[in-house]
PDB file of C-alpha atoms and ligand atoms in Angstrom:
ATOM      1  CA  MET O   1     109.051  74.447  51.454  1.00 46.00           C
ATOM      2  CA  LYS O   2     108.988  71.125  49.975  1.00 59.00           C
ATOM      3  CA  ALA O   3     112.819  71.023  49.370  1.00 62.00           C
ATOM      4  CA  THR O   4     113.510  71.827  52.963  1.00 59.00           C
ATOM      5  CA  ASN O   5     111.298  68.983  54.034  1.00 61.00           C
ATOM      6  CA  ILE O   6     113.412  66.471  51.959  1.00 54.00           C
ATOM      7  CA  SER O   7     116.656  67.655  53.032  1.00 60.00           C
ATOM      8  CA  ILE O   8     115.501  67.208  56.734  1.00 50.00           C
ATOM      9  CA  ILE O   9     114.228  63.718  55.741  1.00 48.00           C
ATOM     10  CA  ILE O  10     117.777  63.041  54.074  1.00 47.00           C
ATOM     11  CA  ALA O  11     119.675  64.465  57.042  1.00 56.00           C
ATOM     12  CA  ILE O  12     117.819  62.088  59.366  1.00 47.00           C
ATOM     13  CA  VAL O  13     118.285  59.154  57.344  1.00 51.00           C
ATOM     14  CA  LEU O  14     122.145  60.000  57.319  1.00 51.00           C
ATOM     15  CA  ILE O  15     122.279  60.523  60.929  1.00 50.00           C
ATOM     16  CA  GLY O  16     120.201  57.342  61.496  1.00 51.00           C
ATOM     17  CA  GLY O  17     122.564  55.291  59.203  1.00 50.00           C
ATOM     18  CA  ALA O  18     125.581  56.593  60.824  1.00 52.00           C
ATOM     19  CA  TRP O  19     124.155  55.738  64.132  1.00 48.00           C
ATOM     20  CA  MET O  20     123.273  51.939  63.270  1.00 47.00           C
ATOM     21  CA  LEU O  21     126.629  51.654  61.804  1.00 47.00           C
ATOM     22  CA  ASN O  22     128.298  52.646  64.799  1.00 47.00           C
ATOM     23  CA  ARG O  23     126.066  50.856  67.220  1.00 45.00           C
ATOM     24  CA  ASN O  24     126.970  47.230  66.741  1.00 42.00           C
ATOM     25  CA  PRO O  25     130.828  47.289  67.523  1.00 44.00           C
ATOM     26  CA  ASN O  26     129.897  49.471  70.683  1.00 42.00           C
ATOM     27  CA  VAL O  27     127.345  46.824  71.857  1.00 40.00           C
ATOM     28  CA  ASN O  28     130.269  44.066  71.117  1.00 44.00           C
ATOM     29  CA  ASN O  29     132.704  45.851  73.112  1.00 45.00           C
ATOM     30  CA  GLN O  30     130.477  46.366  75.964  1.00 44.00           C
ATOM     31  CA  SER O  31     129.255  42.789  76.205  1.00 43.00           C
ATOM     32  CA  GLU O  32     132.935  41.747  76.128  1.00 45.00           C
ATOM     33  CA  SER O  33     133.825  43.876  79.087  1.00 44.00           C
ATOM     34  CA  VAL O  34     130.857  42.967  81.076  1.00 47.00           C
ATOM     35  CA  LYS O  35     131.583  39.184  80.564  1.00 48.00           C
ATOM     36  CA  PRO O  36     133.057  37.832  83.996  1.00 48.00           C
ATOM     37  CA  ALA O  37     135.368  35.361  82.528  1.00 57.00           C
ATOM     38  CA  VAL O  38     136.750  36.162  79.283  1.00 69.00           C
ATOM     39  CA  ASN O  39     138.945  33.714  77.884  1.00 91.00           C
ATOM     40  CA  ASN O  40     141.726  35.608  76.521  1.00 98.00           C
ATOM     41  CA  VAL O  41     144.612  34.215  78.706  1.00 98.00           C
ATOM     42  CA  SER O  42     146.575  31.069  77.398  1.00 98.00           C
ATOM     43  CA  MET O  43     149.850  29.418  78.184  1.00 97.00           C
ATOM     44  CA  VAL O  44     152.154  28.613  75.241  1.00 96.00           C
ATOM     45  CA  ASP O  45     155.575  27.250  75.620  1.00 95.00           C
ATOM     46  CA  GLY O  46     155.433  28.026  79.338  1.00 96.00           C
ATOM     47  CA  LYS O  47     154.648  31.741  78.727  1.00 98.00           C
ATOM     48  CA  GLN O  48     151.485  33.306  79.614  1.00 98.00           C
ATOM     49  CA  ILE O  49     149.895  35.345  76.801  1.00 98.00           C
ATOM     50  CA  ILE O  50     147.126  37.809  77.366  1.00 98.00           C
ATOM     51  CA  GLU O  51     145.346  38.918  74.229  1.00 98.00           C
ATOM     52  CA  ILE O  52     143.586  42.382  74.060  1.00 98.00           C
ATOM     53  CA  ASP O  53     142.119  43.828  71.091  1.00 98.00           C
ATOM     54  CA  ALA O  54     142.917  47.477  70.595  1.00 98.00           C
ATOM     55  CA  LYS O  55     140.439  49.565  68.787  1.00 98.00           C
ATOM     56  CA  GLY O  56     138.257  52.350  70.111  1.00 97.00           C
ATOM     57  CA  GLY O  57     139.440  51.124  73.539  1.00 98.00           C
ATOM     58  CA  TYR O  58     140.544  47.932  74.903  1.00 98.00           C
ATOM     59  CA  SER O  59     138.701  44.659  74.854  1.00 98.00           C
ATOM     60  CA  PRO O  60     138.518  43.072  77.263  1.00 98.00           C
ATOM     61  CA  ARG O  61     139.161  45.971  79.638  1.00 98.00           C
ATOM     62  CA  LYS O  62     139.986  43.745  82.420  1.00 98.00           C
ATOM     63  CA  SER O  63     142.008  40.769  82.261  1.00 98.00           C
ATOM     64  CA  VAL O  64     142.791  38.221  84.951  1.00 98.00           C
ATOM     65  CA  ALA O  65     146.227  36.409  84.684  1.00 98.00           C
ATOM     66  CA  LYS O  66     148.840  34.577  86.932  1.00 98.00           C
ATOM     67  CA  ALA O  67     151.482  36.226  88.918  1.00 98.00           C
ATOM     68  CA  GLY O  68     154.962  34.776  88.586  1.00 98.00           C
ATOM     69  CA  VAL O  69     154.868  33.504  85.157  1.00 97.00           C
ATOM     70  CA  PRO O  70     156.640  35.102  82.272  1.00 98.00           C
ATOM     71  CA  THR O  71     153.972  37.052  80.437  1.00 98.00           C
ATOM     72  CA  ILE O  72     153.297  38.587  77.124  1.00 98.00           C
ATOM     73  CA  ILE O  73     150.564  41.095  76.371  1.00 98.00           C
ATOM     74  CA  ARG O  74     149.494  40.720  72.828  1.00 98.00           C
ATOM     75  CA  PHE O  75     147.729  43.542  71.547  1.00 98.00           C
ATOM     76  CA  LYS O  76     145.774  43.011  68.332  1.00 98.00           C
ATOM     77  CA  THR O  77     144.643  45.845  66.046  1.00 98.00           C
ATOM     78  CA  SER O  78     142.534  45.817  63.083  1.00 98.00           C
ATOM     79  CA  GLY O  79     141.836  48.990  61.270  1.00 98.00           C
ATOM     80  CA  THR O  80     142.662  50.877  64.494  1.00 98.00           C
ATOM     81  CA  PHE O  81     143.023  54.631  63.368  1.00 97.00           C
ATOM     82  CA  ASP O  82     142.281  56.089  67.122  1.00 97.00           C
ATOM     83  CA  CYS O  83     144.715  56.557  69.779  1.00 96.00           C
ATOM     84  CA  SER O  84     144.281  53.156  71.368  1.00 98.00           C
ATOM     85  CA  SER O  85     146.922  52.428  68.739  1.00 98.00           C
ATOM     86  CA  ALA O  86     149.498  53.903  71.324  1.00 98.00           C
ATOM     87  CA  VAL O  87     149.694  51.788  74.248  1.00 98.00           C
ATOM     88  CA  ARG O  88     151.097  52.854  77.613  1.00 98.00           C
ATOM     89  CA  ILE O  89     151.641  50.991  80.783  1.00 98.00           C
ATOM     90  CA  PRO O  90     153.190  53.851  82.981  1.00 97.00           C
ATOM     91  CA  SER O  91     154.353  51.805  86.014  1.00 97.00           C
ATOM     92  CA  MET O  92     156.614  49.755  83.565  1.00 97.00           C
ATOM     93  CA  ASN O  93     157.788  52.575  81.408  1.00 97.00           C
ATOM     94  CA  ILE O  94     156.162  51.168  78.131  1.00 98.00           C
ATOM     95  CA  SER O  95     155.058  53.029  75.533  1.00 97.00           C
ATOM     96  CA  LYS O  96     154.347  51.388  72.282  1.00 98.00           C
ATOM     97  CA  ASN O  97     152.841  52.469  68.828  1.00 98.00           C
ATOM     98  CA  LEU O  98     150.953  49.537  67.363  1.00 98.00           C
ATOM     99  CA  PRO O  99     150.267  49.090  63.442  1.00 98.00           C
ATOM    100  CA  GLN O 100     146.878  50.149  62.071  1.00 98.00           C
ATOM    101  CA  THR O 101     146.358  46.282  61.718  1.00 98.00           C
ATOM    102  CA  GLY O 102     148.381  43.493  63.106  1.00 98.00           C
ATOM    103  CA  SER O 103     149.710  41.471  66.244  1.00 98.00           C
ATOM    104  CA  THR O 104     152.134  43.276  68.712  1.00 98.00           C
ATOM    105  CA  ASP O 105     153.774  41.308  71.539  1.00 98.00           C
ATOM    106  CA  ILE O 106     154.852  43.306  74.637  1.00 98.00           C
ATOM    107  CA  GLU O 107     156.862  41.228  76.992  1.00 98.00           C
ATOM    108  CA  ILE O 108     156.172  42.327  80.791  1.00 98.00           C
ATOM    109  CA  GLY O 109     158.298  39.436  82.446  1.00 98.00           C
ATOM    110  CA  SER O 110     157.016  37.853  85.550  1.00 98.00           C
ATOM    111  CA  GLN O 111     154.603  40.104  87.389  1.00 98.00           C
ATOM    112  CA  GLN O 112     153.921  40.191  90.999  1.00 98.00           C
ATOM    113  CA  VAL O 113     150.660  39.976  92.581  1.00 98.00           C
ATOM    114  CA  ALA O 114     149.174  43.393  91.750  1.00 98.00           C
ATOM    115  CA  LEU O 115     146.877  45.232  89.251  1.00 98.00           C
ATOM    116  CA  LEU O 116     148.606  46.501  86.313  1.00 98.00           C
ATOM    117  CA  GLN O 117     147.178  49.470  84.608  1.00 98.00           C
ATOM    118  CA  GLY O 118     147.653  50.848  81.013  1.00 98.00           C
ATOM    119  CA  THR O 119     145.916  53.481  78.816  1.00 98.00           C
ATOM    120  CA  CYS O 120     145.855  54.830  75.451  1.00 98.00           C
ATOM    121  CA  GLY O 121     148.223  57.428  74.390  1.00 95.00           C
ATOM    122  CA  MET O 122     146.044  60.127  75.778  1.00 94.00           C
ATOM    123  CA  GLY O 123     145.001  58.505  78.811  1.00 95.00           C
ATOM    124  CA  MET O 124     141.370  58.147  77.964  1.00 96.00           C
ATOM    125  CA  TYR O 125     140.920  54.308  77.263  1.00 98.00           C
ATOM    126  CA  PRO O 126     141.933  52.234  79.895  1.00 98.00           C
ATOM    127  CA  PHE O 127     142.780  48.596  80.476  1.00 98.00           C
ATOM    128  CA  GLU O 128     143.986  46.385  83.447  1.00 98.00           C
ATOM    129  CA  VAL O 129     145.398  42.963  84.132  1.00 98.00           C
ATOM    130  CA  ASP O 130     144.739  41.503  87.641  1.00 98.00           C
ATOM    131  CA  PHE O 131     147.780  39.550  88.338  1.00 98.00           C
ATOM    132  CA  GLN O 132     146.751  36.915  90.942  1.00 98.00           C
ATOM    133  CA  GLY O 133     148.823  34.465  93.193  1.00 95.00           C
TER     134      GLY O 133
HETATM  135 CU1   CU M   1     143.305  57.935  73.660  1.00 95.65          CU
END
């Protein structure tokens, strides 16, 4: 009886600990994607660079960029073992496997005014870039 109680307490502590560890990254991701103006787009040598973190999904989930400018999407991974390391942009026939940790540039040329949508390899994590005129 006593042993059962102790193992229940240990189980609760383990589950609680795992929950605490998982909690912080999720909170960060959420506040990233909710922020209205995320400064993840910059111009370098005439090219527009959109930086997106890939780990357990994409952050920011939505980027706002300029149409008509040569553009690179730079995916950053950091210990990314989930399938957000497999990036797909179906409308451009792009499919790319990112390293578990690193930075990967995908050139997408000059886009027209449109919403460009991408996903992870299995289609469960979306991201989009709103190209505006
Ligand atoms: Cu996936």
